[in-house]
Structure formats: structure tokens, C-alpha cells
mmCIF file of C-alpha atoms in Angstrom:
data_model
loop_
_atom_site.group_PDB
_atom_site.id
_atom_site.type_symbol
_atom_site.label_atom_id
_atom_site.label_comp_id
_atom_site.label_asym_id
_atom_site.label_seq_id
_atom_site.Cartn_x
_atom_site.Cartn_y
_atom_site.Cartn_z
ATOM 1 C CA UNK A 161 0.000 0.000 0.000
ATOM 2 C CA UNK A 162 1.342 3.267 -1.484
ATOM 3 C CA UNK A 163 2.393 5.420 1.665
ATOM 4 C CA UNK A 164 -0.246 8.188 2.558
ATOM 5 C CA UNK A 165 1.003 11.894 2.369
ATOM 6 C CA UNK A 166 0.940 12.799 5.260
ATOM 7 C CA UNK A 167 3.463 9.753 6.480
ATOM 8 C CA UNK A 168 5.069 10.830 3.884
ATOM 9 C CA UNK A 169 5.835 13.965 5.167
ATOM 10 C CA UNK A 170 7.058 12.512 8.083
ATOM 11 C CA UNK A 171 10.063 10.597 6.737
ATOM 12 C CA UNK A 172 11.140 13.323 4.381
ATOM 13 C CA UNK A 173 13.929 11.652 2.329
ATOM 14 C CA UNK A 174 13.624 8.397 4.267
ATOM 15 C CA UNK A 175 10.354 7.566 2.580
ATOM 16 C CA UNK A 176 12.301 5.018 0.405
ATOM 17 C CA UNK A 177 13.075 3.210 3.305
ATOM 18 C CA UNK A 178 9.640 2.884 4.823
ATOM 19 C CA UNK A 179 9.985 -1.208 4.260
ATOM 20 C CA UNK A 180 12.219 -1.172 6.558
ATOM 21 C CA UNK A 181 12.303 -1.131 10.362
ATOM 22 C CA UNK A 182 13.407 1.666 12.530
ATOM 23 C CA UNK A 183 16.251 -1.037 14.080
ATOM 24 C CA UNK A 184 17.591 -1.467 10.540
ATOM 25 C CA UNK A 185 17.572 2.335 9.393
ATOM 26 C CA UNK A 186 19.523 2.891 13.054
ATOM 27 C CA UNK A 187 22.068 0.859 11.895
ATOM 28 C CA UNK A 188 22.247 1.264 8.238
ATOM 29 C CA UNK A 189 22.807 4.966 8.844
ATOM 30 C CA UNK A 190 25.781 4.513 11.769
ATOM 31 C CA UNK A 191 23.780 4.518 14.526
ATOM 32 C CA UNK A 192 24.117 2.597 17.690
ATOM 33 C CA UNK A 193 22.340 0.080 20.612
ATOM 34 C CA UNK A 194 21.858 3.615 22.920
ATOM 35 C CA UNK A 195 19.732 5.000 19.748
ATOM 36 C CA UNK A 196 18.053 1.799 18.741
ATOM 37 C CA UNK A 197 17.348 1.673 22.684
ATOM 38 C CA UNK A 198 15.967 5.513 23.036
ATOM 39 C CA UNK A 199 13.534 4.696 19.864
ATOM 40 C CA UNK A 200 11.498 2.009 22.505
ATOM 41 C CA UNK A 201 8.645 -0.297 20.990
ATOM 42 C CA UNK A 202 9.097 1.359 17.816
ATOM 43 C CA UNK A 203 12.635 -0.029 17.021
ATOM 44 C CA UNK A 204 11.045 -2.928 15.988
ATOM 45 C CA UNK A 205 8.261 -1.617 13.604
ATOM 46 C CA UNK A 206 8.582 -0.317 9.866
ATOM 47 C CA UNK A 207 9.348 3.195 9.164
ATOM 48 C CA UNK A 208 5.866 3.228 7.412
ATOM 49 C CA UNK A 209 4.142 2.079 10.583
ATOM 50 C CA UNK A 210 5.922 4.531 12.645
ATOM 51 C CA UNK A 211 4.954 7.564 9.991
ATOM 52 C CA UNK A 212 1.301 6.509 10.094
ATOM 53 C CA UNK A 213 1.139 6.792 13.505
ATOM 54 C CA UNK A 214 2.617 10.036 14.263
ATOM 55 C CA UNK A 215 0.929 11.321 10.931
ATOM 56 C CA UNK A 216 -2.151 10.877 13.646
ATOM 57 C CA UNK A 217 -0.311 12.165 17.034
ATOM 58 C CA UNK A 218 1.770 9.338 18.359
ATOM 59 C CA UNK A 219 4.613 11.446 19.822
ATOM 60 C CA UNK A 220 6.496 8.005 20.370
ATOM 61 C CA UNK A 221 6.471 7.269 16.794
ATOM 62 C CA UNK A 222 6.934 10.786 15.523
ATOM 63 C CA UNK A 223 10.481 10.683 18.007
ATOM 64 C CA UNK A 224 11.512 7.169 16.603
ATOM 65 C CA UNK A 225 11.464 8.843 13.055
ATOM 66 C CA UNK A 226 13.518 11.800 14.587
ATOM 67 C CA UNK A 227 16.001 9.062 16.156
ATOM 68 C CA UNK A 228 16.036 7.582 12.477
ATOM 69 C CA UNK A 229 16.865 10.247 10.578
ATOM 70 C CA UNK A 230 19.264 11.993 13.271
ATOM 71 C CA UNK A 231 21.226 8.247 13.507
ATOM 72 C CA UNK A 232 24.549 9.247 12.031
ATOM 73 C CA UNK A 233 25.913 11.561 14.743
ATOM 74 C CA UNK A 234 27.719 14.871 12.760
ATOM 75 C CA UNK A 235 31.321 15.477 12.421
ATOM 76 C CA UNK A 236 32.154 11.892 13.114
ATOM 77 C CA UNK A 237 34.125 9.852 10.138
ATOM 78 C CA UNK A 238 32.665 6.824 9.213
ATOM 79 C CA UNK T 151 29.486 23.170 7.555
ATOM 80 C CA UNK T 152 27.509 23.119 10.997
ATOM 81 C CA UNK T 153 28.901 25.703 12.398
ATOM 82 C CA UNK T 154 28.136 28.195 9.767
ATOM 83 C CA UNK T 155 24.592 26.992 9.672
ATOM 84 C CA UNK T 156 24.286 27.875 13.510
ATOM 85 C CA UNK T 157 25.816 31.433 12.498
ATOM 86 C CA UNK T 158 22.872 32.215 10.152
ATOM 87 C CA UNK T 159 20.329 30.714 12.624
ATOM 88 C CA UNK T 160 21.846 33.199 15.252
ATOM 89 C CA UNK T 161 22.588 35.551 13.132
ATOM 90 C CA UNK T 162 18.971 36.081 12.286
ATOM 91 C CA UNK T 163 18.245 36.986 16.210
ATOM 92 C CA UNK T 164 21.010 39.091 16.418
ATOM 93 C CA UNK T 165 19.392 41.177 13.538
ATOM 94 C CA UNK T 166 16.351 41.484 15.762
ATOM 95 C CA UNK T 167 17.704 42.013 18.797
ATOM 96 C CA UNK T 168 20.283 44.703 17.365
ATOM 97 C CA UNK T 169 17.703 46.639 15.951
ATOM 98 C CA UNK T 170 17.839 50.241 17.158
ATOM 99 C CA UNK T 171 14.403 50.397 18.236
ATOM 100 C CA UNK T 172 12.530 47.301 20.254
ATOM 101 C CA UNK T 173 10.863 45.041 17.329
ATOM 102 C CA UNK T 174 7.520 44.122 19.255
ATOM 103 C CA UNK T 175 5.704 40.836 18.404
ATOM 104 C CA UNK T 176 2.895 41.957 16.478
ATOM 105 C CA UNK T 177 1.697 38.249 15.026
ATOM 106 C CA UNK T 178 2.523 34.760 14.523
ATOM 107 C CA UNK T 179 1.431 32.948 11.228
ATOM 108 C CA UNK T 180 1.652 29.153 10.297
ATOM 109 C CA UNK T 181 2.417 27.407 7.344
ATOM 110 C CA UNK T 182 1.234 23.400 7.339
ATOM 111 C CA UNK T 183 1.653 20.961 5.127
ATOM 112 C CA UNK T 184 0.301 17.628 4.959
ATOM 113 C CA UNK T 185 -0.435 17.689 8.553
ATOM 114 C CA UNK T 186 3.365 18.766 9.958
ATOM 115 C CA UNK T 187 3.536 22.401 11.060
ATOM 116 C CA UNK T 188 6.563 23.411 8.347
ATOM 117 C CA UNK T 189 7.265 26.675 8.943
ATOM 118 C CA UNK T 190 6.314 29.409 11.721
ATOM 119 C CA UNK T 191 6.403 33.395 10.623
ATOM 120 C CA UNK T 192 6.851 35.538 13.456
ATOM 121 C CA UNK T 193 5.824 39.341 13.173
ATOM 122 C CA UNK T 194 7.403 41.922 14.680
ATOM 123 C CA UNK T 195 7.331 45.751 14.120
ATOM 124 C CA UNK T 196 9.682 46.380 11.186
ATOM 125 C CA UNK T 197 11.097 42.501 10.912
ATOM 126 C CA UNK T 198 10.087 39.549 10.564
ATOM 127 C CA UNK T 199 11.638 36.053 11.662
ATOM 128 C CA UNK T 200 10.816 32.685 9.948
ATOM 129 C CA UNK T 201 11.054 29.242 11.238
ATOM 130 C CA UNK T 202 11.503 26.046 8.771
ATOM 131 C CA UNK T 203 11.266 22.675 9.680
ATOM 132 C CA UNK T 204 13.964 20.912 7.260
ATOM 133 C CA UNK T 205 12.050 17.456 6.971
ATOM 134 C CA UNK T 206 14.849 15.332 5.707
ATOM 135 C CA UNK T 207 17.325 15.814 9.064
ATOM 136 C CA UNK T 208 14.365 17.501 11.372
ATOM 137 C CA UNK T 209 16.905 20.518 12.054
ATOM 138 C CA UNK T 210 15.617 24.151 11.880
ATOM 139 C CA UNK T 211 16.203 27.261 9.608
ATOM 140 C CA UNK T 212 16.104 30.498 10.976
ATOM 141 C CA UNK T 213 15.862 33.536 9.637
ATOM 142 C CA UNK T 214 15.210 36.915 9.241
ATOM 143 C CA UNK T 215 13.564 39.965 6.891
ATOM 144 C CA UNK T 216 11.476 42.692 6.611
ATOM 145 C CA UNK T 217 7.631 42.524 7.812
ATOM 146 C CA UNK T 218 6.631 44.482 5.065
ATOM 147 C CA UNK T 219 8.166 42.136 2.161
ATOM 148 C CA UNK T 220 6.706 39.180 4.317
ATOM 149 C CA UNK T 221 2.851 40.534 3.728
ATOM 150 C CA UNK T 222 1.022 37.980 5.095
ATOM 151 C CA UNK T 223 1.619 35.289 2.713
ATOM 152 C CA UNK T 224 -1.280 33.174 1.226
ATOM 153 C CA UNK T 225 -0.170 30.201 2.196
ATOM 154 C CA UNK T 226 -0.081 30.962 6.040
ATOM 155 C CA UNK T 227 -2.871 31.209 8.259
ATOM 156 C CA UNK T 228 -2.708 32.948 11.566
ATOM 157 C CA UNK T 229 -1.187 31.097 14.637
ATOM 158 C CA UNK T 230 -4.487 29.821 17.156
ATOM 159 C CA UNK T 231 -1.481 28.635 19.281
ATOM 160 C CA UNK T 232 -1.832 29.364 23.151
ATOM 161 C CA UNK T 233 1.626 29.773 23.431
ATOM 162 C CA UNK T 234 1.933 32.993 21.841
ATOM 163 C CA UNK T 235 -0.722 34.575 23.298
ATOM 164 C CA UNK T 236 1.163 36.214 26.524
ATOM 165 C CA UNK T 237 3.764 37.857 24.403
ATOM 166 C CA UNK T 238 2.389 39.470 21.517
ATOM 167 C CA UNK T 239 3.020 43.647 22.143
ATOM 168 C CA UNK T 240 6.415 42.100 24.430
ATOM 169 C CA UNK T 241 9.494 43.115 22.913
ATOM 170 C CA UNK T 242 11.876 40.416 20.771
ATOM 171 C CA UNK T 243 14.586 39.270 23.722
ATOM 172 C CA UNK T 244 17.520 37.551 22.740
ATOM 173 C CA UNK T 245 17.323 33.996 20.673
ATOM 174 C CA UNK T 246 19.287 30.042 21.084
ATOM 175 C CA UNK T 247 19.448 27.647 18.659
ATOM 176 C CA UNK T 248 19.287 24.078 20.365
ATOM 177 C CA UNK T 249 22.266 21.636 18.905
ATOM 178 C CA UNK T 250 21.624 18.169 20.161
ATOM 179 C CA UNK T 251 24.280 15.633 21.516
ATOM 180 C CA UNK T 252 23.894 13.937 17.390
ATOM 181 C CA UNK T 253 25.194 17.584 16.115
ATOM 182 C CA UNK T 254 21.625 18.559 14.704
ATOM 183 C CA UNK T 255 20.317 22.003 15.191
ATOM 184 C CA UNK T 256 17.162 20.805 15.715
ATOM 185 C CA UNK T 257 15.166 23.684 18.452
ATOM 186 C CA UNK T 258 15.333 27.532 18.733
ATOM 187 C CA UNK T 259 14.833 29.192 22.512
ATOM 188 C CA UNK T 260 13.033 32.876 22.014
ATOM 189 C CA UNK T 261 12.698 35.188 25.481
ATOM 190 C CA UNK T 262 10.687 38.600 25.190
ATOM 191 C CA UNK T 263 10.652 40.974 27.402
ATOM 192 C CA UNK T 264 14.071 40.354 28.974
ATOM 193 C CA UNK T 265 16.807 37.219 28.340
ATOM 194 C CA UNK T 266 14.346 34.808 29.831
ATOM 195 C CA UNK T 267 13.972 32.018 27.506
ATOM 196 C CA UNK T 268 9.877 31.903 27.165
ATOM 197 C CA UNK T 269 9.140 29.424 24.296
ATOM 198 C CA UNK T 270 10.711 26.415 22.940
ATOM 199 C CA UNK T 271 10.426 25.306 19.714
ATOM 200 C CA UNK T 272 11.606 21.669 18.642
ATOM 201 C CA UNK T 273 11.911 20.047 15.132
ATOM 202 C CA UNK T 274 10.615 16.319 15.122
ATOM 203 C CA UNK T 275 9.446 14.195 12.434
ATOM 204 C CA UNK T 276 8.787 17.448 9.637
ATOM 205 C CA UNK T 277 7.137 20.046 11.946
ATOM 206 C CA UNK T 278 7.655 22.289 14.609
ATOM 207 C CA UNK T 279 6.617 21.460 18.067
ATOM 208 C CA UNK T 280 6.438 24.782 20.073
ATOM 209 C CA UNK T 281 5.822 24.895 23.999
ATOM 210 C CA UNK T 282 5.799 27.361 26.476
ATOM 211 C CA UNK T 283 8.998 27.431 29.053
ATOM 212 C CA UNK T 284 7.755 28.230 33.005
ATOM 213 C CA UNK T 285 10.562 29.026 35.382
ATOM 214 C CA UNK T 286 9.546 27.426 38.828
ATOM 215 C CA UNK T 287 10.387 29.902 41.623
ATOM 216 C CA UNK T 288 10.025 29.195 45.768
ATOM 217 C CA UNK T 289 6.135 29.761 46.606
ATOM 218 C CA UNK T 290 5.842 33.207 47.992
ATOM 219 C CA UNK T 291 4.754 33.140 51.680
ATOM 220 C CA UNK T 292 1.504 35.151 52.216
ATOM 221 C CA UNK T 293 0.627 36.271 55.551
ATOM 222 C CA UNK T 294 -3.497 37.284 56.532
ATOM 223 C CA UNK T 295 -4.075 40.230 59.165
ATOM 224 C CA UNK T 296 -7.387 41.521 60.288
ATOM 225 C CA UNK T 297 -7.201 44.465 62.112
ATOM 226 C CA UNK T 298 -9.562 46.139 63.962
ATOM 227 C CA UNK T 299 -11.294 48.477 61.507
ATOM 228 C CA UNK T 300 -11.597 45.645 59.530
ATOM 229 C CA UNK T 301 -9.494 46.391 56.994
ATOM 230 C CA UNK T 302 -7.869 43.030 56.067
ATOM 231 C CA UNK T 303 -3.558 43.376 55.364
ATOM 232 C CA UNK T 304 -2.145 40.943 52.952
ATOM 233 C CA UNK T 305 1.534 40.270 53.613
ATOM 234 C CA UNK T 306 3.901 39.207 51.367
ATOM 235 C CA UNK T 307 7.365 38.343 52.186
ATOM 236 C CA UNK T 308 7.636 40.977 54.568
ATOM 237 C CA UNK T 309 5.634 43.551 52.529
ATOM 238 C CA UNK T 310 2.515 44.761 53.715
ATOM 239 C CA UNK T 311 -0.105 45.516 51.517
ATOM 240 C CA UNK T 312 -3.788 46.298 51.967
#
């Protein structure tokens, strides 16, 4: 199912990766077990999920997808 | 690169706060799209300072410009918020930007009236989250006196009042 627009909004440029779980877009973008840990029940669930639910308020979900996109901690090489 | 990003967020209070005569918060407008709050126009006496919500990082872009060249743009519709309601007429303060411990400047601190932060505003997931900041202070102790005329004295931490 095509990903509404307001979810959209959400993820910004992470939309592509809405198949994915919040766990997996941690990692794949540097981050570690503290932010996996700080995104809670939602570390598990699809970036999709996560944008559908704070496209309606969840202020858990809309912090996962800030975790998410913030993941690869500035001025660090990698 | 960060660090001249935080310059032009700052630099955009500084332009307020420099001015030689006190910009006064006039108005606050809203622009939303697709449910996230994207951008916040704030509008003073001569200036005007804008707020974006970058959605791909969920940092924030500050700046400034005139309030007449600002107009009041179509596409935003007057702020209902509660939180501005105490400081519109107050005087632009001083301004923060808030840098998190990832290296995103993702908030903005505004006081009015003095250097006494009074509203926060946070980036997170596309839109801007804004909330009033309280200072707690010790409870004032208030003392009751009934004299004889029956004129009832309020005290306040040793002040008398009637």
C-alpha cells in the first residue's frame, strides 16, 4: 500500500526506506544500541508504521522517526 | 558546515535584537503541510523572523527579513497557538538555537521581554513542536491580618499591603 502523504511527510527523504524497520535504518545509517534503545517499541516496527502513527499524534512514533533520521551523529568519520 | 549553519540561525536573532528600536511581536502565522507544522512566521514591528522545519534531518532554519516584504503570505494562516498569546506587544529578547548531543540544530529558545527564555520550539518528524517554558520559583509566603477596623492586610514576604 502506497504510503499516505501525510506519512510521507514525516520521513522526508527516508520515505524510500519505509519497508524497513526503525532497528535497521539505526544501523544502516551509523547509529548505535543507545539509539536503537531511546527509539522504545518502535525499534522494531517499519518506518511506514511509525509515519502513520505520528501522521495521527503518536509522539512516540513521531520521536523514533527523529532518532532515524538523526542516527549518524555529525562530524564523526565513518 | 555546521557551524556556519548555527551562524545564520543566530545571526537572524542578532538582527532582531540589534535593531535600534525594540521590534515588538505583532503576530505569529503558520504554514502546514500535509499535517506537519513546516514553517512558523513571526511578526514583529519592522522585521520579521521565519522558522523552517527541514524534513529530511528535522533541524531548523532560521531567519530573518522585513515585515513588510513578508505581507502575510497566502499560504499561512494565523497562529491559534496558546503559546503565543502572553507575548504578543512584548518586545523580541535575545534567541538560542538548540544543537543536540547527534550535532543537529534541531530547536530555537526565544525570550521577550528580557533574556528569559519563554518558548521552545523543537523540530521532530517534519514540523515544529512549540511549547511554552515556566521558570519554577520558591512559593511566595503570604501572611493574613485583620485588624480592627476591619481592613484586612495581605503580607507578602515581609511587605505589607492592603
Amino acid at each position: 500500500m502506497p504510503l499516505g502523504r501525510a506519512a510521507r511527510k514525516k520521513l522526508g527523504n527516508l520515505a524510500d526506506m519505509a519497508h524497513l524497520t526503525i532497528r535497521e535504518v539505526i544501523r544502516d545509517r551509523g547509529g548505535n544500541a543507545g539509539n536503537v534503545r531511546a527509539a522504545g517499541h518502535w525499534a522494531d516496527k517499519t518506518l511506514e508504521e511509525a509515519a502513520e502513527a505520528a501522521a495521527k499524534g503518536d509522539e512516540a512514533a513521531a520521536t523514533a522517526i527523529k532518532i532515524a533520521k538523526q542516527a549518524r551523529r555529525l562530524g564523526e568519520e565513518h | 558546515m555546521q557551524n556556519i549553519e548555527y551562524k545564520q540561525n543566530l545571526d537572524a536573532f542578532y538582527s532582531l535584537s540589534s535593531a535600534p528600536k525594540a521590534e515588538l511581536l505583532r503576530e505569529v502565522y503558520e504554514l502546514e503541510t500535509d499535517g506537519c507544522l513546516e514553517a512558523l512566521a513571526l511578526v514583529f514591528t519592522t522585521k520579521v523572523l521565519t522558522f523552517k522545519a527541514n524534513e529530511d534531518d528535522d533541524t531548523i532554519t532560521i531567519r530573518s527579513g522585513g515585515a513588510k516584504e513578508f505581507g502575510a503570505r497566502r499560504s499561512f494562516r494565523k497562529s491559534r497557538s496558546p503559546v503565543w498569546k502572553s507575548f504578543i506587544g512584548k518586545s523580541f529578547g535575545w534567541g538560542w538555537i538548540t544543537v543536540n548531543q547527534q550535532g543537529y540544530c534541531d530547536g530555537a529558545l526565544l525570550s521577550f521581554d528580557g533574556l528569559t527564555p519563554g518558548v521552545l520550539l523543537e523540530v521532530v518528524a517534519s514540523s515544529i513542536k512549540m511549547s511554552t517554558v515556566t521558570s519554577q520559583s520558591a512559593p511566595h509566603e503570604y501572611g493574613f491580618q485583620l485588624s480592627e477596623n476591619a481592613i484586612l492586610h495581605v503580607r507578602k514576604a515581609g511587605v505589607m499591603g492592603t
